[in-house]
PDB file of C-alpha atoms and ligand atoms in Angstrom:
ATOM      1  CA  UNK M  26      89.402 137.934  75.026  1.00  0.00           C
ATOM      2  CA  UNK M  27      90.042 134.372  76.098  1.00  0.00           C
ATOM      3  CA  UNK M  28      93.886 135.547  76.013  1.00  0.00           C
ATOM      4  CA  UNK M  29      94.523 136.553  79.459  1.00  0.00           C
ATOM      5  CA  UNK M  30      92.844 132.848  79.900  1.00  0.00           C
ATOM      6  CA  UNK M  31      95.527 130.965  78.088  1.00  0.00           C
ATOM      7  CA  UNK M  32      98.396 133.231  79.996  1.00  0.00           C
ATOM      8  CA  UNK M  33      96.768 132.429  83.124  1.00  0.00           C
ATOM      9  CA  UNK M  34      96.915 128.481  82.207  1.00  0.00           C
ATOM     10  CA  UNK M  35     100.514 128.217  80.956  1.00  0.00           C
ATOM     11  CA  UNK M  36     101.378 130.085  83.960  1.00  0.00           C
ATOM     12  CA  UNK M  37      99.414 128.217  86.711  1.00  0.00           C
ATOM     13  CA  UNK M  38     100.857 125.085  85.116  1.00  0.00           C
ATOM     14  CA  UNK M  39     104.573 126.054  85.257  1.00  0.00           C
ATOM     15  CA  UNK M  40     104.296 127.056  88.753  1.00  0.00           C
ATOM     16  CA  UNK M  41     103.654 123.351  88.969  1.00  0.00           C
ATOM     17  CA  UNK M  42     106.953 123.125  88.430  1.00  0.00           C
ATOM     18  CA  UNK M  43     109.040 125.934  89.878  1.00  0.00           C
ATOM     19  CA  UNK M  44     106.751 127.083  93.193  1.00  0.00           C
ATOM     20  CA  UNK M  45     107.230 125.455  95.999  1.00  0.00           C
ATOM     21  CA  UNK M  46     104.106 123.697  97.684  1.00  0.00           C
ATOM     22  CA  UNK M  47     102.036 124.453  94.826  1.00  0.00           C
ATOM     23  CA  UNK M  48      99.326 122.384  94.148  1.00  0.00           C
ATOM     24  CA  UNK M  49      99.430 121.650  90.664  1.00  0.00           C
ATOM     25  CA  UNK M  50     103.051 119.860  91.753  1.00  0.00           C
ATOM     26  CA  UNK M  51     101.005 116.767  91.341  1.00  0.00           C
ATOM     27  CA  UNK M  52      98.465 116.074  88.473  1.00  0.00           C
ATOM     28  CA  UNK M  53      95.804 112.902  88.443  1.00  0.00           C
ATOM     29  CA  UNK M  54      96.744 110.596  85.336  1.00  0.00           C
ATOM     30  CA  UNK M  55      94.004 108.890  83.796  1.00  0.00           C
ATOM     31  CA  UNK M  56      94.717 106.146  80.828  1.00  0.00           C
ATOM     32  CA  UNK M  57      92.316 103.613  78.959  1.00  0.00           C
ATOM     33  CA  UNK M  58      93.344  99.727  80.090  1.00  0.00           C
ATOM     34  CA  UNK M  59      93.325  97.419  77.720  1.00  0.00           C
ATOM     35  CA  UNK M  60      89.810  96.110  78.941  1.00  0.00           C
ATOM     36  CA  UNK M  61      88.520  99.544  78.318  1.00  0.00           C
ATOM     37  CA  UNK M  62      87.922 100.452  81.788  1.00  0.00           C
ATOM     38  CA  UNK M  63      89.769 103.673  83.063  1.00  0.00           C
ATOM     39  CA  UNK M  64      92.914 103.697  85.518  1.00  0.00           C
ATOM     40  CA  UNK M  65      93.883 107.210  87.853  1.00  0.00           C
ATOM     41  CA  UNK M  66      97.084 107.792  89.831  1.00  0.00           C
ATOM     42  CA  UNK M  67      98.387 110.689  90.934  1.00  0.00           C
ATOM     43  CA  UNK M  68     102.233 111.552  89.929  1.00  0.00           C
ATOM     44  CA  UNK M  69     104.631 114.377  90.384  1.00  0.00           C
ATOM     45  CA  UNK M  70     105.063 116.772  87.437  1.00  0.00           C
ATOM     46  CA  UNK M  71     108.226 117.404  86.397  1.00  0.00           C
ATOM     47  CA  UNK M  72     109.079 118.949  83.413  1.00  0.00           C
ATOM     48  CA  UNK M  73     106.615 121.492  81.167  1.00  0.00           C
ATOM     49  CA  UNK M  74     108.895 121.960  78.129  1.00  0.00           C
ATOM     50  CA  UNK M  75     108.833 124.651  75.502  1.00  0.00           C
ATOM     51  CA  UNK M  76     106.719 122.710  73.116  1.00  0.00           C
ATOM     52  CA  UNK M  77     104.472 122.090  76.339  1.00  0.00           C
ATOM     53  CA  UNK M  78     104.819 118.860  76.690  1.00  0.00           C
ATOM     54  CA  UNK M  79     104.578 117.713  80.226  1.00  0.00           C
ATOM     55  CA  UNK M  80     106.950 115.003  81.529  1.00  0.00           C
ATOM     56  CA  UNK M  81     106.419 112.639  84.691  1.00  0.00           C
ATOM     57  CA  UNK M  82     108.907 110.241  85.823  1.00  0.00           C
ATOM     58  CA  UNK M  83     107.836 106.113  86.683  1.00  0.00           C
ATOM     59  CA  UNK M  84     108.541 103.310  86.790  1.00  0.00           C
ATOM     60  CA  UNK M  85     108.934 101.139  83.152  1.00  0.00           C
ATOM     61  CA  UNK M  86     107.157  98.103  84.729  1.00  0.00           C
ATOM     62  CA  UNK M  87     104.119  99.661  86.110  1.00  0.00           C
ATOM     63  CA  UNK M  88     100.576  99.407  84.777  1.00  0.00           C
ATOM     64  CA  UNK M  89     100.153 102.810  83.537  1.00  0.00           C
ATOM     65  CA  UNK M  90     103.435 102.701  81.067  1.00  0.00           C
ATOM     66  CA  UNK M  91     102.006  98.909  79.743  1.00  0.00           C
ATOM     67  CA  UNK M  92      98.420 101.080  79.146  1.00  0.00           C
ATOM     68  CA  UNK M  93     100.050 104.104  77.472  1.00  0.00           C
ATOM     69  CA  UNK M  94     101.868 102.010  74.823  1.00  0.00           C
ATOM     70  CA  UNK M  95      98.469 100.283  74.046  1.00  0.00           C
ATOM     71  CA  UNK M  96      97.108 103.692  74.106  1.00  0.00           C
ATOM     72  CA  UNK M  97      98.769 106.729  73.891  1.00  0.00           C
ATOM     73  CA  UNK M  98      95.028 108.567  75.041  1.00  0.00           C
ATOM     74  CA  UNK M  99      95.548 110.108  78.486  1.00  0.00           C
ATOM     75  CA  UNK M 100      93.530 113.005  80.690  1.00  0.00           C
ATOM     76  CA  UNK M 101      95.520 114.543  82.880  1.00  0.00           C
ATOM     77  CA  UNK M 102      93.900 116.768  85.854  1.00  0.00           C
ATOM     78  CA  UNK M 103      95.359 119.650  87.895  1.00  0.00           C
ATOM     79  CA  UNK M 104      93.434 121.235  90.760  1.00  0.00           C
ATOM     80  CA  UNK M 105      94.284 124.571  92.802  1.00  0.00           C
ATOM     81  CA  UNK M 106      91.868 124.550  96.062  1.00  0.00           C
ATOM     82  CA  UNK M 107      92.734 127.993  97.050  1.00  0.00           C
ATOM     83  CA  UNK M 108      92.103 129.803  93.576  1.00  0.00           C
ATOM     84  CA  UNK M 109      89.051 126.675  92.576  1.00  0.00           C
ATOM     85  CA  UNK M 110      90.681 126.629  88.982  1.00  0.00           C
ATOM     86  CA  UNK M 111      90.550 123.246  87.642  1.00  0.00           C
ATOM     87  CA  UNK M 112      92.339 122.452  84.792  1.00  0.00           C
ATOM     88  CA  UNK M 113      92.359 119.383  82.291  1.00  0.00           C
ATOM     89  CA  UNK M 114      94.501 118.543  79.514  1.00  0.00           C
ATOM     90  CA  UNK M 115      94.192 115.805  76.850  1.00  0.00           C
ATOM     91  CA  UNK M 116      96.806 114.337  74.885  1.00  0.00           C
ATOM     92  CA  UNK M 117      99.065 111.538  73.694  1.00  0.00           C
ATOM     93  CA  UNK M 118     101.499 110.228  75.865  1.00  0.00           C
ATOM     94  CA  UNK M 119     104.510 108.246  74.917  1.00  0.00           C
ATOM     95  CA  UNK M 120     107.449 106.963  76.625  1.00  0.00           C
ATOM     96  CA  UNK M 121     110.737 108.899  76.014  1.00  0.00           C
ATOM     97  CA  UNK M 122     113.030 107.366  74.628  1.00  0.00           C
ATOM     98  CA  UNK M 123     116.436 109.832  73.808  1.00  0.00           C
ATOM     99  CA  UNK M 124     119.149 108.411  75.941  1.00  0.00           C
ATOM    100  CA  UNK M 125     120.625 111.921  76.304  1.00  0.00           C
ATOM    101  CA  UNK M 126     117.616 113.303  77.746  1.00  0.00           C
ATOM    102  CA  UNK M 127     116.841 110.332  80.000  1.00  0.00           C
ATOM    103  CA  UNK M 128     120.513 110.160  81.214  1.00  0.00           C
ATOM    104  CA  UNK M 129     119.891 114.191  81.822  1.00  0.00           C
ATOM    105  CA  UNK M 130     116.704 113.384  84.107  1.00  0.00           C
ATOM    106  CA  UNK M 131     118.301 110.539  85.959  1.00  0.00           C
ATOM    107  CA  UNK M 132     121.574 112.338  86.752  1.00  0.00           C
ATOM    108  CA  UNK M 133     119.417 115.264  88.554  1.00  0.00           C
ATOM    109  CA  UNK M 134     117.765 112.904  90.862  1.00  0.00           C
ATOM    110  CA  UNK M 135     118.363 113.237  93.977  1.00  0.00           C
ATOM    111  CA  UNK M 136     120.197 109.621  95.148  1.00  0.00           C
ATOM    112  CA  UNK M 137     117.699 108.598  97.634  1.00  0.00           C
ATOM    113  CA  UNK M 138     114.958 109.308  95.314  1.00  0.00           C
ATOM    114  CA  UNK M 139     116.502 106.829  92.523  1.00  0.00           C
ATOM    115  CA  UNK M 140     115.556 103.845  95.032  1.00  0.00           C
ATOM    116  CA  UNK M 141     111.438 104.462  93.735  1.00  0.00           C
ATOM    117  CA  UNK M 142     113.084 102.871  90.444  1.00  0.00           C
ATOM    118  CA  UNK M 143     114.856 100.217  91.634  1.00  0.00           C
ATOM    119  CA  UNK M 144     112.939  97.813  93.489  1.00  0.00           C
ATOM    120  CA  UNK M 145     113.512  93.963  92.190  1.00  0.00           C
ATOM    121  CA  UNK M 146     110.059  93.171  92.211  1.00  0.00           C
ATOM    122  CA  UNK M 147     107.747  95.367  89.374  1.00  0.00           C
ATOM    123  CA  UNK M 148     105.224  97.298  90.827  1.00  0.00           C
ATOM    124  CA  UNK M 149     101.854  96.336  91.871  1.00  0.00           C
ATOM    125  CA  UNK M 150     103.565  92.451  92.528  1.00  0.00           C
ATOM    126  CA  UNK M 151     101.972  90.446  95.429  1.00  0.00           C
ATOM    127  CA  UNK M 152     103.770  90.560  98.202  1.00  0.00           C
ATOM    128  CA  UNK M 153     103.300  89.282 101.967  1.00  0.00           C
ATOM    129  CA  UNK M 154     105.867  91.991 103.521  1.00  0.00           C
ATOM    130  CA  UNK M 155     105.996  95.897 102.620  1.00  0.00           C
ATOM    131  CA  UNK M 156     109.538  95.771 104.389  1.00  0.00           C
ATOM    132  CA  UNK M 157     110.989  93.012 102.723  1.00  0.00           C
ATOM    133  CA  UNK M 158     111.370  94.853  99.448  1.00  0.00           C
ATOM    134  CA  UNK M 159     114.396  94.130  98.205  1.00  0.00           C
ATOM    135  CA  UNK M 160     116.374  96.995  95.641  1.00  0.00           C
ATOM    136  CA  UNK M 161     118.784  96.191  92.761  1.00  0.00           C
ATOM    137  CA  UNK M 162     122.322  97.344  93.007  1.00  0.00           C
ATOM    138  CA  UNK M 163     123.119  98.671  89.482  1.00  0.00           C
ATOM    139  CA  UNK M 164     120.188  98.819  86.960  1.00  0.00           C
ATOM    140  CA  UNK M 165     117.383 100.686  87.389  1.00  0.00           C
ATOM    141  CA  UNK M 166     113.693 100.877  85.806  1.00  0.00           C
ATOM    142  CA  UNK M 167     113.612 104.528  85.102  1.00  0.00           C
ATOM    143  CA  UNK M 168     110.923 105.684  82.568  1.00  0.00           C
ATOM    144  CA  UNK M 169     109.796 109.386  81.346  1.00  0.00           C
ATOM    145  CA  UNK M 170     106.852 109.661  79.992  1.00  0.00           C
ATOM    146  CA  UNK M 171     105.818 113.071  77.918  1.00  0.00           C
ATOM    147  CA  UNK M 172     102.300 113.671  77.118  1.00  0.00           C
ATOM    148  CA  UNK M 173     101.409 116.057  74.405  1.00  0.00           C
ATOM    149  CA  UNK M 174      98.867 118.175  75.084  1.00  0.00           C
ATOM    150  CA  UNK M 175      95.715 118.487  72.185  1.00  0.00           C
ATOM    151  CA  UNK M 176      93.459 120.236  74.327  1.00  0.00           C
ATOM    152  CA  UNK M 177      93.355 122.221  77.589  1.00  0.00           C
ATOM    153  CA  UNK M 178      90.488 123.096  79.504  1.00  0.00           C
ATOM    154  CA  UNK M 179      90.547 126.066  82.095  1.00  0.00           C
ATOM    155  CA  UNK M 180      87.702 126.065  84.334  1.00  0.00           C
ATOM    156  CA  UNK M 181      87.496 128.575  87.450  1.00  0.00           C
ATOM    157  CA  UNK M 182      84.702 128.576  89.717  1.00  0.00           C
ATOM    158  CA  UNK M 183      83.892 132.767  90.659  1.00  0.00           C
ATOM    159  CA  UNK M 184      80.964 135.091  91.123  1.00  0.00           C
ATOM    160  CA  UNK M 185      79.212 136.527  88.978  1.00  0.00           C
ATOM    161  CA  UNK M 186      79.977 133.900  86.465  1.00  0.00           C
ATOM    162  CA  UNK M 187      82.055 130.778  86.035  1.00  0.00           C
ATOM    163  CA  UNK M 188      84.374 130.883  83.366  1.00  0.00           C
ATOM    164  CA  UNK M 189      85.627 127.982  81.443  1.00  0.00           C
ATOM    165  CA  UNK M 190      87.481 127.949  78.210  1.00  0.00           C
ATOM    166  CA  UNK M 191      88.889 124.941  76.060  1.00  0.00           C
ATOM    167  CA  UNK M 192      91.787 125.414  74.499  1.00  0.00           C
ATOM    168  CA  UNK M 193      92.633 123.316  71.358  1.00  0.00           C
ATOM    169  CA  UNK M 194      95.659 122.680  69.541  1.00  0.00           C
ATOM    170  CA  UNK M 195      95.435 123.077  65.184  1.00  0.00           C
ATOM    171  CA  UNK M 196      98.459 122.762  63.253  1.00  0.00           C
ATOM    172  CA  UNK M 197     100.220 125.037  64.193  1.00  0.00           C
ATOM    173  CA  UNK M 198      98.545 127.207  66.803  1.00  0.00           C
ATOM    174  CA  UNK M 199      96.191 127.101  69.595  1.00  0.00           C
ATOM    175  CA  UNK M 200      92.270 128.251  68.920  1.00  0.00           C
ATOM    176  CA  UNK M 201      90.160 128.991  71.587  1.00  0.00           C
ATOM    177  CA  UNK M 202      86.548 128.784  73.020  1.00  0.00           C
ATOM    178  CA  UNK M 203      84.566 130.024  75.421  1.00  0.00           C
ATOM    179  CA  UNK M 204      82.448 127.426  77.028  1.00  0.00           C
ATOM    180  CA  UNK M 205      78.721 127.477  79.582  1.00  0.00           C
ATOM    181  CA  UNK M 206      80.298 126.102  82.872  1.00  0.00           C
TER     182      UNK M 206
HETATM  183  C1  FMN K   4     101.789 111.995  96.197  1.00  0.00           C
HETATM  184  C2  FMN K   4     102.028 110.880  95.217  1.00  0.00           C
HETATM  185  C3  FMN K   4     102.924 111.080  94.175  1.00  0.00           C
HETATM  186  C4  FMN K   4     103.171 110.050  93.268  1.00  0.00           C
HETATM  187  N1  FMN K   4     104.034 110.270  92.242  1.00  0.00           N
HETATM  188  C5  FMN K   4     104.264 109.281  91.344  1.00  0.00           C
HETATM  189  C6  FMN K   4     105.105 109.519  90.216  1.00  0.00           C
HETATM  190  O1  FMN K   4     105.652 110.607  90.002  1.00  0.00           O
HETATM  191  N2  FMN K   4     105.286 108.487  89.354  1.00  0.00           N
HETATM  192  C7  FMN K   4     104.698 107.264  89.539  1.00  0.00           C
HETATM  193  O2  FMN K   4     104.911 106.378  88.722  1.00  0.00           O
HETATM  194  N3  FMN K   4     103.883 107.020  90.586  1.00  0.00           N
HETATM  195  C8  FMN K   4     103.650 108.000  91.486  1.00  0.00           C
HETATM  196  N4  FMN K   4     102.815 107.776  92.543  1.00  0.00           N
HETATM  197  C9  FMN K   4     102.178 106.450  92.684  1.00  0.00           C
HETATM  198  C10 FMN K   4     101.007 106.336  91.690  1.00  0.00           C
HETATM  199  O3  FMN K   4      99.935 107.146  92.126  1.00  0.00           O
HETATM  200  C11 FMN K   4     100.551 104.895  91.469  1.00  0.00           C
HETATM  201  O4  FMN K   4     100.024 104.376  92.662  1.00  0.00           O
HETATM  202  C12 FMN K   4     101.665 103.975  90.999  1.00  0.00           C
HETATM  203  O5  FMN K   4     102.526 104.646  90.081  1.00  0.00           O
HETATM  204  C13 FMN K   4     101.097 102.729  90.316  1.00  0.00           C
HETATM  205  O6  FMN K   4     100.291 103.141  89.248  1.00  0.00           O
HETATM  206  P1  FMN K   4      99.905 102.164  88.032  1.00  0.00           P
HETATM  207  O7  FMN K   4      99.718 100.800  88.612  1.00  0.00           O
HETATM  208  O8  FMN K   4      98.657 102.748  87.466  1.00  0.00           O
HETATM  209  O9  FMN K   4     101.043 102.217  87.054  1.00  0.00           O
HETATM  210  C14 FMN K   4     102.531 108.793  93.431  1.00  0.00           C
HETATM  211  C15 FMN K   4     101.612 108.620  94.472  1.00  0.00           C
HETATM  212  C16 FMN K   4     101.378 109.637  95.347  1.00  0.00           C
HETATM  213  C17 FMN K   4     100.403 109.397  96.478  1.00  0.00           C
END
């Protein structure tokens, strides 16, 4: 019964990245600092592989890849306004690392885009000028992350009754429950 749930999901999420203007285009990151405390960004979503792990591009230098190799525990949140489906994902994220798929990712951005990875100064650095970021001529600071997904949580907000279902991942499938919204 919860089938039709899990389609829905998987197919909400990939139009995240193959629709146009669709919402779940960008997903809320959340990862553990190493005080603890909890850090959220939004980034773009770019790849949903086969395995369904879900790939955002960033920066090496920035906070959230420094968090993720402390700890690999990450939430990640999608939201569609129009259809009030929420959905959440936990996992473990780790920073990928096969040059033939990173070379793969970089050579499809677009060129103007590859400046967001070359700044000289790491992000979140001080600075006293926004336009007197300087960029590096030949290296770059590219960084995929994956995150593999343990559990997913569809939650869609409808009359008569909510409906919200967690998905989690066993060893080699995915079980399912039904849960009170
Ligand atoms: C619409 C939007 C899209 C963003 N996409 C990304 C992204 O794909 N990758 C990224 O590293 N930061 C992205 N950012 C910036 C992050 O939200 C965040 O501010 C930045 O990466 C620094 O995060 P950190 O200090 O936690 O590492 C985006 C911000 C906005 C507003």
């Amino acid at each position: 019964m919860t089938s039709t749930f899990w389609d829905e999901t998987l197919t909400e999420i990939k139009k995240g990245i193959t629709k146009r203007g669709h919402p779940f285009r960008l997903f809320t990151l959340a990862s553990i600092s190493a005080l603890g405390t909890p850090s959220l960004r939004t980034v773009v979503f770019r790849h949903f592989n086969d395995n369904l792990n879900l790939v955002f591009y960033t920066d090496a230098r920035s906070q959230k890849v420094k968090e993720i190799e402390k700890n690999a525990d990450v939430s990640l949140l999608f939201y569609h306004p129009e259809n009030l489906l929420q959905i959440t994902v936990k996992g473990k994220a780790s920073v990928i690392t096969d040059s033939e798929v990173l070379d793969r990712y970089w050579g499809n951005i677009p060129d103007g885009n590859k400046k967001d990875y070359t700044t000289q100064t790491a992000p979140g650095t001080p600075m006293n000028n926004p336009d007197a970021l300087e960029y590096l001529n030949e290296n770059h600071h590219f960084c995929a992350i994956q995150i593999e997904p343990l559990s997913i949580e569809y939650l869609k907000l409808k009359r008569p009754n909510h409906i919200r279902v967690l998905f989690s991942k066993t060893k080699d499938s995915w079980e399912s429950q039904f849960l009170a919204p």
